[in-house]
JSON list of C-alpha atoms in Angstrom, two decimals:
[
{"chain": "I", "resi": 1, "resn": "ASP", "atom": "CA", "xyz": [7.60, 18.42, 80.74]},
{"chain": "I", "resi": 2, "resn": "GLY", "atom": "CA", "xyz": [4.51, 17.57, 78.69]},
{"chain": "I", "resi": 3, "resn": "GLY", "atom": "CA", "xyz": [3.00, 14.13, 78.68]},
{"chain": "I", "resi": 4, "resn": "ILE", "atom": "CA", "xyz": [0.37, 11.68, 79.81]},
{"chain": "I", "resi": 5, "resn": "THR", "atom": "CA", "xyz": [0.29, 10.49, 83.40]},
{"chain": "I", "resi": 6, "resn": "GLN", "atom": "CA", "xyz": [-1.52, 7.31, 84.37]},
{"chain": "I", "resi": 7, "resn": "SER", "atom": "CA", "xyz": [-2.02, 6.21, 87.94]},
{"chain": "I", "resi": 8, "resn": "PRO", "atom": "CA", "xyz": [-1.71, 3.97, 89.74]},
{"chain": "I", "resi": 9, "resn": "LYS", "atom": "CA", "xyz": [0.91, 1.85, 88.01]},
{"chain": "I", "resi": 10, "resn": "TYR", "atom": "CA", "xyz": [-0.45, -1.31, 89.66]},
{"chain": "I", "resi": 11, "resn": "LEU", "atom": "CA", "xyz": [-3.98, -1.86, 90.95]},
{"chain": "I", "resi": 12, "resn": "PHE", "atom": "CA", "xyz": [-5.74, -4.76, 92.58]},
{"chain": "I", "resi": 13, "resn": "ARG", "atom": "CA", "xyz": [-9.49, -5.25, 92.53]},
{"chain": "I", "resi": 14, "resn": "LYS", "atom": "CA", "xyz": [-11.64, -7.30, 94.84]},
{"chain": "I", "resi": 15, "resn": "GLU", "atom": "CA", "xyz": [-14.72, -9.17, 93.70]},
{"chain": "I", "resi": 16, "resn": "GLY", "atom": "CA", "xyz": [-17.70, -6.86, 93.23]},
{"chain": "I", "resi": 17, "resn": "GLN", "atom": "CA", "xyz": [-15.60, -3.74, 93.51]},
{"chain": "I", "resi": 18, "resn": "ASN", "atom": "CA", "xyz": [-15.44, -0.80, 91.12]},
{"chain": "I", "resi": 19, "resn": "VAL", "atom": "CA", "xyz": [-12.02, 0.73, 90.56]},
{"chain": "I", "resi": 20, "resn": "THR", "atom": "CA", "xyz": [-11.03, 3.92, 88.77]},
{"chain": "I", "resi": 21, "resn": "LEU", "atom": "CA", "xyz": [-7.89, 4.40, 86.69]},
{"chain": "I", "resi": 22, "resn": "SER", "atom": "CA", "xyz": [-6.62, 7.93, 86.31]},
{"chain": "I", "resi": 23, "resn": "CYS", "atom": "CA", "xyz": [-5.36, 9.51, 83.09]},
{"chain": "I", "resi": 24, "resn": "GLU", "atom": "CA", "xyz": [-4.17, 13.13, 82.96]},
{"chain": "I", "resi": 25, "resn": "GLN", "atom": "CA", "xyz": [-2.51, 14.94, 80.05]},
{"chain": "I", "resi": 26, "resn": "ASN", "atom": "CA", "xyz": [-0.93, 18.38, 79.83]},
{"chain": "I", "resi": 27, "resn": "LEU", "atom": "CA", "xyz": [-0.46, 18.31, 76.06]},
{"chain": "I", "resi": 28, "resn": "ASN", "atom": "CA", "xyz": [-3.63, 20.31, 75.40]},
{"chain": "I", "resi": 29, "resn": "HIS", "atom": "CA", "xyz": [-4.87, 17.41, 73.25]},
{"chain": "I", "resi": 30, "resn": "ASP", "atom": "CA", "xyz": [-8.54, 17.28, 72.34]},
{"chain": "I", "resi": 31, "resn": "ALA", "atom": "CA", "xyz": [-8.94, 13.52, 71.92]},
{"chain": "I", "resi": 32, "resn": "MET", "atom": "CA", "xyz": [-8.25, 10.88, 74.54]},
{"chain": "I", "resi": 33, "resn": "TYR", "atom": "CA", "xyz": [-8.50, 7.10, 74.37]},
{"chain": "I", "resi": 34, "resn": "TRP", "atom": "CA", "xyz": [-8.54, 4.06, 76.64]},
{"chain": "I", "resi": 35, "resn": "TYR", "atom": "CA", "xyz": [-7.17, 0.73, 75.44]},
{"chain": "I", "resi": 36, "resn": "ARG", "atom": "CA", "xyz": [-6.97, -2.68, 77.01]},
{"chain": "I", "resi": 37, "resn": "GLN", "atom": "CA", "xyz": [-4.03, -4.97, 76.27]},
{"chain": "I", "resi": 38, "resn": "ASP", "atom": "CA", "xyz": [-3.98, -8.65, 77.19]},
{"chain": "I", "resi": 39, "resn": "PRO", "atom": "CA", "xyz": [-0.74, -10.68, 77.22]},
{"chain": "I", "resi": 40, "resn": "GLY", "atom": "CA", "xyz": [0.54, -11.24, 73.72]},
{"chain": "I", "resi": 41, "resn": "GLN", "atom": "CA", "xyz": [-2.38, -9.29, 72.25]},
{"chain": "I", "resi": 42, "resn": "GLY", "atom": "CA", "xyz": [-2.89, -6.04, 70.47]},
{"chain": "I", "resi": 43, "resn": "LEU", "atom": "CA", "xyz": [-4.66, -3.00, 71.83]},
{"chain": "I", "resi": 44, "resn": "ARG", "atom": "CA", "xyz": [-8.44, -3.01, 71.98]},
{"chain": "I", "resi": 45, "resn": "LEU", "atom": "CA", "xyz": [-10.33, 0.26, 72.24]},
{"chain": "I", "resi": 46, "resn": "ILE", "atom": "CA", "xyz": [-12.59, 0.64, 75.28]},
{"chain": "I", "resi": 47, "resn": "TYR", "atom": "CA", "xyz": [-13.79, 4.25, 75.06]},
{"chain": "I", "resi": 48, "resn": "TYR", "atom": "CA", "xyz": [-12.67, 7.45, 73.43]},
{"chain": "I", "resi": 49, "resn": "SER", "atom": "CA", "xyz": [-13.49, 11.13, 73.72]},
{"chain": "I", "resi": 50, "resn": "GLN", "atom": "CA", "xyz": [-12.90, 13.79, 71.11]},
{"chain": "I", "resi": 51, "resn": "ILE", "atom": "CA", "xyz": [-14.18, 16.73, 73.13]},
{"chain": "I", "resi": 52, "resn": "VAL", "atom": "CA", "xyz": [-15.04, 17.63, 76.71]},
{"chain": "I", "resi": 53, "resn": "ASN", "atom": "CA", "xyz": [-18.35, 16.22, 77.96]},
{"chain": "I", "resi": 54, "resn": "ASP", "atom": "CA", "xyz": [-18.59, 13.80, 75.05]},
{"chain": "I", "resi": 55, "resn": "PHE", "atom": "CA", "xyz": [-17.35, 10.25, 74.60]},
{"chain": "I", "resi": 56, "resn": "GLN", "atom": "CA", "xyz": [-18.02, 7.19, 72.46]},
{"chain": "I", "resi": 57, "resn": "LYS", "atom": "CA", "xyz": [-17.91, 3.46, 73.06]},
{"chain": "I", "resi": 58, "resn": "GLY", "atom": "CA", "xyz": [-15.08, 1.55, 71.52]},
{"chain": "I", "resi": 59, "resn": "ASP", "atom": "CA", "xyz": [-15.02, -2.13, 70.64]},
{"chain": "I", "resi": 60, "resn": "ILE", "atom": "CA", "xyz": [-15.12, -3.52, 74.20]},
{"chain": "I", "resi": 61, "resn": "ALA", "atom": "CA", "xyz": [-16.99, -0.94, 76.31]},
{"chain": "I", "resi": 62, "resn": "GLU", "atom": "CA", "xyz": [-19.11, -3.38, 78.32]},
{"chain": "I", "resi": 63, "resn": "GLY", "atom": "CA", "xyz": [-18.24, -3.32, 82.01]},
{"chain": "I", "resi": 64, "resn": "TYR", "atom": "CA", "xyz": [-16.42, 0.02, 81.77]},
{"chain": "I", "resi": 65, "resn": "SER", "atom": "CA", "xyz": [-17.43, 3.65, 82.17]},
{"chain": "I", "resi": 66, "resn": "VAL", "atom": "CA", "xyz": [-15.69, 6.98, 81.56]},
{"chain": "I", "resi": 67, "resn": "SER", "atom": "CA", "xyz": [-16.17, 10.69, 82.04]},
{"chain": "I", "resi": 68, "resn": "ARG", "atom": "CA", "xyz": [-14.62, 13.74, 80.39]},
{"chain": "I", "resi": 69, "resn": "GLU", "atom": "CA", "xyz": [-15.41, 16.72, 82.59]},
{"chain": "I", "resi": 70, "resn": "LYS", "atom": "CA", "xyz": [-12.09, 18.41, 81.87]},
{"chain": "I", "resi": 71, "resn": "LYS", "atom": "CA", "xyz": [-9.93, 18.46, 78.77]},
{"chain": "I", "resi": 72, "resn": "GLU", "atom": "CA", "xyz": [-6.94, 17.21, 80.74]},
{"chain": "I", "resi": 73, "resn": "SER", "atom": "CA", "xyz": [-8.61, 14.26, 82.42]},
{"chain": "I", "resi": 74, "resn": "PHE", "atom": "CA", "xyz": [-10.23, 11.06, 81.17]},
{"chain": "I", "resi": 75, "resn": "PRO", "atom": "CA", "xyz": [-10.71, 8.57, 84.05]},
{"chain": "I", "resi": 76, "resn": "LEU", "atom": "CA", "xyz": [-11.77, 4.99, 83.39]},
{"chain": "I", "resi": 77, "resn": "THR", "atom": "CA", "xyz": [-13.90, 3.03, 85.85]},
{"chain": "I", "resi": 78, "resn": "VAL", "atom": "CA", "xyz": [-13.73, -0.75, 85.70]},
{"chain": "I", "resi": 79, "resn": "THR", "atom": "CA", "xyz": [-17.04, -1.85, 87.14]},
{"chain": "I", "resi": 80, "resn": "SER", "atom": "CA", "xyz": [-17.98, -5.10, 88.84]},
{"chain": "I", "resi": 81, "resn": "ALA", "atom": "CA", "xyz": [-19.81, -6.01, 85.63]},
{"chain": "I", "resi": 82, "resn": "GLN", "atom": "CA", "xyz": [-16.43, -6.52, 83.95]},
{"chain": "I", "resi": 83, "resn": "LYS", "atom": "CA", "xyz": [-15.86, -10.19, 84.77]},
{"chain": "I", "resi": 84, "resn": "ASN", "atom": "CA", "xyz": [-12.36, -10.47, 83.38]},
{"chain": "I", "resi": 85, "resn": "PRO", "atom": "CA", "xyz": [-10.66, -7.18, 84.23]},
{"chain": "I", "resi": 86, "resn": "THR", "atom": "CA", "xyz": [-7.08, -8.44, 84.56]},
{"chain": "I", "resi": 87, "resn": "ALA", "atom": "CA", "xyz": [-5.13, -6.62, 81.85]},
{"chain": "I", "resi": 88, "resn": "PHE", "atom": "CA", "xyz": [-2.78, -3.77, 81.04]},
{"chain": "I", "resi": 89, "resn": "TYR", "atom": "CA", "xyz": [-4.71, -0.53, 80.52]},
{"chain": "I", "resi": 90, "resn": "LEU", "atom": "CA", "xyz": [-3.28, 2.20, 78.33]},
{"chain": "I", "resi": 91, "resn": "CYS", "atom": "CA", "xyz": [-4.47, 5.77, 78.00]},
{"chain": "I", "resi": 92, "resn": "ALA", "atom": "CA", "xyz": [-3.58, 7.83, 74.95]},
{"chain": "I", "resi": 93, "resn": "SER", "atom": "CA", "xyz": [-4.21, 11.30, 73.61]},
{"chain": "I", "resi": 94, "resn": "ILE", "atom": "CA", "xyz": [-3.86, 12.97, 70.25]},
{"chain": "I", "resi": 95, "resn": "GLY", "atom": "CA", "xyz": [-3.68, 16.53, 68.96]},
{"chain": "I", "resi": 96, "resn": "PRO", "atom": "CA", "xyz": [-3.83, 18.07, 65.49]},
{"chain": "I", "resi": 97, "resn": "ASN", "atom": "CA", "xyz": [-1.32, 16.53, 63.08]},
{"chain": "I", "resi": 98, "resn": "GLN", "atom": "CA", "xyz": [0.22, 14.44, 65.83]},
{"chain": "I", "resi": 99, "resn": "PRO", "atom": "CA", "xyz": [0.47, 10.72, 66.54]},
{"chain": "I", "resi": 100, "resn": "GLN", "atom": "CA", "xyz": [-1.05, 9.13, 69.59]},
{"chain": "I", "resi": 101, "resn": "HIS", "atom": "CA", "xyz": [0.91, 9.62, 72.77]},
{"chain": "I", "resi": 102, "resn": "PHE", "atom": "CA", "xyz": [0.55, 6.86, 75.35]},
{"chain": "I", "resi": 103, "resn": "GLY", "atom": "CA", "xyz": [0.83, 6.89, 79.10]},
{"chain": "I", "resi": 104, "resn": "ASP", "atom": "CA", "xyz": [2.92, 4.29, 80.94]},
{"chain": "I", "resi": 105, "resn": "GLY", "atom": "CA", "xyz": [-0.13, 2.16, 81.66]},
{"chain": "I", "resi": 106, "resn": "THR", "atom": "CA", "xyz": [-1.87, 0.62, 84.65]},
{"chain": "I", "resi": 107, "resn": "ARG", "atom": "CA", "xyz": [-1.71, -3.11, 85.38]},
{"chain": "I", "resi": 108, "resn": "LEU", "atom": "CA", "xyz": [-4.94, -4.30, 86.95]},
{"chain": "I", "resi": 109, "resn": "SER", "atom": "CA", "xyz": [-5.20, -7.64, 88.71]},
{"chain": "I", "resi": 110, "resn": "ILE", "atom": "CA", "xyz": [-7.88, -9.49, 90.66]},
{"chain": "I", "resi": 111, "resn": "LEU", "atom": "CA", "xyz": [-7.34, -10.27, 94.35]},
{"chain": "B", "resi": 1, "resn": "GLY", "atom": "CA", "xyz": [-16.43, -3.57, 61.82]},
{"chain": "B", "resi": 2, "resn": "GLN", "atom": "CA", "xyz": [-12.97, -2.70, 60.67]},
{"chain": "B", "resi": 3, "resn": "GLN", "atom": "CA", "xyz": [-10.33, -5.37, 61.22]},
{"chain": "B", "resi": 4, "resn": "VAL", "atom": "CA", "xyz": [-6.59, -5.08, 60.97]},
{"chain": "B", "resi": 5, "resn": "MET", "atom": "CA", "xyz": [-4.69, -8.33, 60.71]},
{"chain": "B", "resi": 6, "resn": "GLN", "atom": "CA", "xyz": [-0.98, -8.51, 61.33]},
{"chain": "B", "resi": 7, "resn": "ILE", "atom": "CA", "xyz": [1.42, -11.37, 60.63]},
{"chain": "B", "resi": 8, "resn": "PRO", "atom": "CA", "xyz": [3.45, -13.10, 61.80]},
{"chain": "B", "resi": 9, "resn": "GLN", "atom": "CA", "xyz": [2.50, -13.15, 65.47]},
{"chain": "B", "resi": 10, "resn": "TYR", "atom": "CA", "xyz": [6.04, -14.12, 66.47]},
{"chain": "B", "resi": 11, "resn": "GLN", "atom": "CA", "xyz": [9.40, -13.84, 64.74]},
{"chain": "B", "resi": 12, "resn": "HIS", "atom": "CA", "xyz": [12.72, -15.10, 66.04]},
{"chain": "B", "resi": 13, "resn": "VAL", "atom": "CA", "xyz": [15.83, -13.99, 64.17]},
{"chain": "B", "resi": 14, "resn": "GLN", "atom": "CA", "xyz": [19.57, -14.09, 64.61]},
{"chain": "B", "resi": 15, "resn": "GLU", "atom": "CA", "xyz": [21.21, -10.73, 65.00]},
{"chain": "B", "resi": 16, "resn": "GLY", "atom": "CA", "xyz": [22.05, -9.40, 61.55]},
{"chain": "B", "resi": 17, "resn": "GLU", "atom": "CA", "xyz": [19.11, -11.09, 59.81]},
{"chain": "B", "resi": 18, "resn": "ASP", "atom": "CA", "xyz": [16.30, -9.10, 58.26]},
{"chain": "B", "resi": 19, "resn": "PHE", "atom": "CA", "xyz": [12.74, -8.94, 59.63]},
{"chain": "B", "resi": 20, "resn": "THR", "atom": "CA", "xyz": [9.40, -8.06, 58.06]},
{"chain": "B", "resi": 21, "resn": "THR", "atom": "CA", "xyz": [5.93, -7.73, 59.52]},
{"chain": "B", "resi": 22, "resn": "TYR", "atom": "CA", "xyz": [2.80, -7.34, 57.40]},
{"chain": "B", "resi": 23, "resn": "CYS", "atom": "CA", "xyz": [-0.45, -5.59, 58.10]},
{"chain": "B", "resi": 24, "resn": "ASN", "atom": "CA", "xyz": [-3.73, -5.99, 56.20]},
{"chain": "B", "resi": 25, "resn": "SER", "atom": "CA", "xyz": [-6.95, -4.06, 56.71]},
{"chain": "B", "resi": 26, "resn": "SER", "atom": "CA", "xyz": [-10.46, -5.17, 55.81]},
{"chain": "B", "resi": 27, "resn": "THR", "atom": "CA", "xyz": [-11.25, -1.61, 54.74]},
{"chain": "B", "resi": 28, "resn": "THR", "atom": "CA", "xyz": [-9.47, 1.24, 52.99]},
{"chain": "B", "resi": 29, "resn": "LEU", "atom": "CA", "xyz": [-7.51, 3.38, 55.43]},
{"chain": "B", "resi": 30, "resn": "SER", "atom": "CA", "xyz": [-6.93, 7.12, 55.48]},
{"chain": "B", "resi": 31, "resn": "ASN", "atom": "CA", "xyz": [-3.59, 6.50, 57.11]},
{"chain": "B", "resi": 32, "resn": "ILE", "atom": "CA", "xyz": [-1.62, 3.82, 58.90]},
{"chain": "B", "resi": 33, "resn": "GLN", "atom": "CA", "xyz": [0.70, 4.22, 61.84]},
{"chain": "B", "resi": 34, "resn": "TRP", "atom": "CA", "xyz": [3.40, 1.97, 63.24]},
{"chain": "B", "resi": 35, "resn": "TYR", "atom": "CA", "xyz": [4.33, 1.65, 66.90]},
{"chain": "B", "resi": 36, "resn": "LYS", "atom": "CA", "xyz": [7.00, -0.23, 68.85]},
{"chain": "B", "resi": 37, "resn": "GLN", "atom": "CA", "xyz": [6.41, -1.53, 72.37]},
{"chain": "B", "resi": 38, "resn": "ARG", "atom": "CA", "xyz": [9.37, -2.70, 74.41]},
{"chain": "B", "resi": 39, "resn": "PRO", "atom": "CA", "xyz": [8.71, -5.45, 76.98]},
{"chain": "B", "resi": 40, "resn": "GLY", "atom": "CA", "xyz": [6.95, -3.90, 79.98]},
{"chain": "B", "resi": 41, "resn": "GLY", "atom": "CA", "xyz": [6.58, -0.56, 78.24]},
{"chain": "B", "resi": 42, "resn": "HIS", "atom": "CA", "xyz": [3.98, 1.37, 76.33]},
{"chain": "B", "resi": 43, "resn": "PRO", "atom": "CA", "xyz": [3.67, 1.73, 72.54]},
{"chain": "B", "resi": 44, "resn": "VAL", "atom": "CA", "xyz": [5.89, 4.40, 71.04]},
{"chain": "B", "resi": 45, "resn": "PHE", "atom": "CA", "xyz": [5.03, 6.00, 67.72]},
{"chain": "B", "resi": 46, "resn": "LEU", "atom": "CA", "xyz": [7.42, 5.23, 64.88]},
{"chain": "B", "resi": 47, "resn": "ILE", "atom": "CA", "xyz": [5.85, 6.63, 61.72]},
{"chain": "B", "resi": 48, "resn": "GLN", "atom": "CA", "xyz": [2.66, 7.51, 59.87]},
{"chain": "B", "resi": 49, "resn": "LEU", "atom": "CA", "xyz": [1.96, 6.73, 56.19]},
{"chain": "B", "resi": 50, "resn": "VAL", "atom": "CA", "xyz": [-0.76, 8.62, 54.36]},
{"chain": "B", "resi": 51, "resn": "LYS", "atom": "CA", "xyz": [-0.29, 8.38, 50.60]},
{"chain": "B", "resi": 52, "resn": "SER", "atom": "CA", "xyz": [-1.02, 5.41, 48.39]},
{"chain": "B", "resi": 53, "resn": "GLY", "atom": "CA", "xyz": [2.23, 3.55, 47.62]},
{"chain": "B", "resi": 54, "resn": "GLU", "atom": "CA", "xyz": [4.19, 5.63, 50.11]},
{"chain": "B", "resi": 55, "resn": "VAL", "atom": "CA", "xyz": [7.59, 4.38, 51.26]},
{"chain": "B", "resi": 56, "resn": "LYS", "atom": "CA", "xyz": [9.43, 5.90, 54.20]},
{"chain": "B", "resi": 57, "resn": "LYS", "atom": "CA", "xyz": [12.76, 4.99, 55.73]},
{"chain": "B", "resi": 58, "resn": "GLN", "atom": "CA", "xyz": [14.17, 5.48, 59.20]},
{"chain": "B", "resi": 59, "resn": "LYS", "atom": "CA", "xyz": [17.76, 4.21, 59.26]},
{"chain": "B", "resi": 60, "resn": "ARG", "atom": "CA", "xyz": [17.39, 0.40, 59.05]},
{"chain": "B", "resi": 61, "resn": "LEU", "atom": "CA", "xyz": [13.55, 0.52, 59.06]},
{"chain": "B", "resi": 62, "resn": "THR", "atom": "CA", "xyz": [11.54, 0.72, 55.83]},
{"chain": "B", "resi": 63, "resn": "PHE", "atom": "CA", "xyz": [7.79, 1.30, 55.90]},
{"chain": "B", "resi": 64, "resn": "GLN", "atom": "CA", "xyz": [5.45, 0.81, 52.95]},
{"chain": "B", "resi": 65, "resn": "PHE", "atom": "CA", "xyz": [1.80, 1.63, 52.37]},
{"chain": "B", "resi": 66, "resn": "GLY", "atom": "CA", "xyz": [0.03, -0.34, 49.67]},
{"chain": "B", "resi": 67, "resn": "GLU", "atom": "CA", "xyz": [-1.41, 1.15, 46.52]},
{"chain": "B", "resi": 68, "resn": "ALA", "atom": "CA", "xyz": [-4.95, 0.33, 47.64]},
{"chain": "B", "resi": 69, "resn": "LYS", "atom": "CA", "xyz": [-4.28, 1.75, 51.13]},
{"chain": "B", "resi": 70, "resn": "LYS", "atom": "CA", "xyz": [-5.33, -1.51, 52.71]},
{"chain": "B", "resi": 71, "resn": "ASN", "atom": "CA", "xyz": [-1.99, -3.06, 53.56]},
{"chain": "B", "resi": 72, "resn": "SER", "atom": "CA", "xyz": [1.36, -2.05, 54.92]},
{"chain": "B", "resi": 73, "resn": "SER", "atom": "CA", "xyz": [4.70, -3.53, 55.89]},
{"chain": "B", "resi": 74, "resn": "LEU", "atom": "CA", "xyz": [7.63, -2.79, 58.14]},
{"chain": "B", "resi": 75, "resn": "HIS", "atom": "CA", "xyz": [11.03, -4.17, 57.17]},
{"chain": "B", "resi": 76, "resn": "ILE", "atom": "CA", "xyz": [14.10, -4.05, 59.40]},
{"chain": "B", "resi": 77, "resn": "THR", "atom": "CA", "xyz": [17.45, -4.64, 57.76]},
{"chain": "B", "resi": 78, "resn": "ALA", "atom": "CA", "xyz": [20.23, -6.33, 59.74]},
{"chain": "B", "resi": 79, "resn": "THR", "atom": "CA", "xyz": [18.41, -6.59, 63.05]},
{"chain": "B", "resi": 80, "resn": "GLN", "atom": "CA", "xyz": [20.11, -5.66, 66.30]},
{"chain": "B", "resi": 81, "resn": "THR", "atom": "CA", "xyz": [19.28, -6.71, 69.86]},
{"chain": "B", "resi": 82, "resn": "THR", "atom": "CA", "xyz": [17.90, -3.23, 70.44]},
{"chain": "B", "resi": 83, "resn": "ASP", "atom": "CA", "xyz": [15.14, -4.00, 67.91]},
{"chain": "B", "resi": 84, "resn": "VAL", "atom": "CA", "xyz": [13.53, -6.46, 70.33]},
{"chain": "B", "resi": 85, "resn": "GLY", "atom": "CA", "xyz": [9.89, -5.68, 71.10]},
{"chain": "B", "resi": 86, "resn": "THR", "atom": "CA", "xyz": [6.39, -5.85, 69.68]},
{"chain": "B", "resi": 87, "resn": "TYR", "atom": "CA", "xyz": [5.64, -3.95, 66.51]},
{"chain": "B", "resi": 88, "resn": "PHE", "atom": "CA", "xyz": [2.07, -2.81, 65.95]},
{"chain": "B", "resi": 89, "resn": "CYS", "atom": "CA", "xyz": [0.38, -1.34, 62.95]},
{"chain": "B", "resi": 90, "resn": "ALA", "atom": "CA", "xyz": [-2.71, 0.80, 63.50]},
{"chain": "B", "resi": 91, "resn": "GLY", "atom": "CA", "xyz": [-5.12, 1.98, 60.85]},
{"chain": "B", "resi": 92, "resn": "ARG", "atom": "CA", "xyz": [-7.37, 5.01, 60.88]},
{"chain": "B", "resi": 93, "resn": "ARG", "atom": "CA", "xyz": [-10.54, 5.27, 58.79]},
{"chain": "B", "resi": 94, "resn": "SER", "atom": "CA", "xyz": [-11.72, 8.81, 59.41]},
{"chain": "B", "resi": 95, "resn": "ALA", "atom": "CA", "xyz": [-9.59, 11.92, 59.14]},
{"chain": "B", "resi": 96, "resn": "GLY", "atom": "CA", "xyz": [-9.83, 15.63, 58.71]},
{"chain": "B", "resi": 97, "resn": "GLY", "atom": "CA", "xyz": [-11.43, 18.51, 60.57]},
{"chain": "B", "resi": 98, "resn": "THR", "atom": "CA", "xyz": [-11.63, 18.08, 64.30]},
{"chain": "B", "resi": 99, "resn": "SER", "atom": "CA", "xyz": [-12.57, 14.42, 64.11]},
{"chain": "B", "resi": 100, "resn": "TYR", "atom": "CA", "xyz": [-9.70, 12.18, 65.13]},
{"chain": "B", "resi": 101, "resn": "GLY", "atom": "CA", "xyz": [-11.65, 8.98, 64.79]},
{"chain": "B", "resi": 102, "resn": "LYS", "atom": "CA", "xyz": [-10.49, 5.59, 65.97]},
{"chain": "B", "resi": 103, "resn": "LEU", "atom": "CA", "xyz": [-7.27, 3.72, 65.48]},
{"chain": "B", "resi": 104, "resn": "THR", "atom": "CA", "xyz": [-7.66, -0.01, 64.98]},
{"chain": "B", "resi": 105, "resn": "PHE", "atom": "CA", "xyz": [-4.56, -1.88, 66.07]},
{"chain": "B", "resi": 106, "resn": "GLY", "atom": "CA", "xyz": [-3.22, -5.09, 64.61]},
{"chain": "B", "resi": 107, "resn": "GLN", "atom": "CA", "xyz": [-2.38, -7.89, 67.02]},
{"chain": "B", "resi": 108, "resn": "GLY", "atom": "CA", "xyz": [1.30, -7.07, 66.81]},
{"chain": "B", "resi": 109, "resn": "THR", "atom": "CA", "xyz": [4.41, -9.02, 65.89]},
{"chain": "B", "resi": 110, "resn": "ILE", "atom": "CA", "xyz": [6.70, -9.98, 68.75]},
{"chain": "B", "resi": 111, "resn": "LEU", "atom": "CA", "xyz": [10.31, -9.81, 67.56]},
{"chain": "B", "resi": 112, "resn": "THR", "atom": "CA", "xyz": [13.05, -11.68, 69.36]},
{"chain": "B", "resi": 113, "resn": "VAL", "atom": "CA", "xyz": [16.64, -11.14, 68.27]},
{"chain": "B", "resi": 114, "resn": "HIS", "atom": "CA", "xyz": [19.24, -13.71, 69.29]},
{"chain": "B", "resi": 115, "resn": "PRO", "atom": "CA", "xyz": [22.79, -12.35, 69.64]}
]
């Protein structure tokens, strides 16, 4: 069954800690995206990648980092520099002539 | 940078009433997409509009793309409780080739339907 898998579903971060959110897709999509959603808000783009080993900053990249070593995987690291990390994080991918497919999301909270 | 404004932020309706949400971009779009997000869920793609003045229908949902390709609307006729959720528009500026570009999302309209 093709799709996007995000893990974990819930994540807690301590002060000064980096945490990594996983996003894997088996749709053979070239482009992958990370969004942040705050309660009652729209989706804001953090980073996106259109090809392996390449990625671009979105609108709110500060305090986050990504890598794209494999086509299927686009992990997001929330660094300690991100002072307000509590949010719902959504990963998405897109292929030719297709809409964006979203994963189920990861809810990150501060301990 | 590109901005996509969506109104209203909230809409409460009685079941059977109609509902409309509007989306306006600061720049001309190559296409606009609409998504629905149920409470606690992730956005699910509804439709994409590409042509100037395009109108598409999905059962009780009617989607329009403005002539200038800068605004769009989603209209639901005779709402049902299953329509509850947040409706997002998302505009794309670049298109074609292997470049997928960025989608800029509106803030969403949260629809509540009272039975």
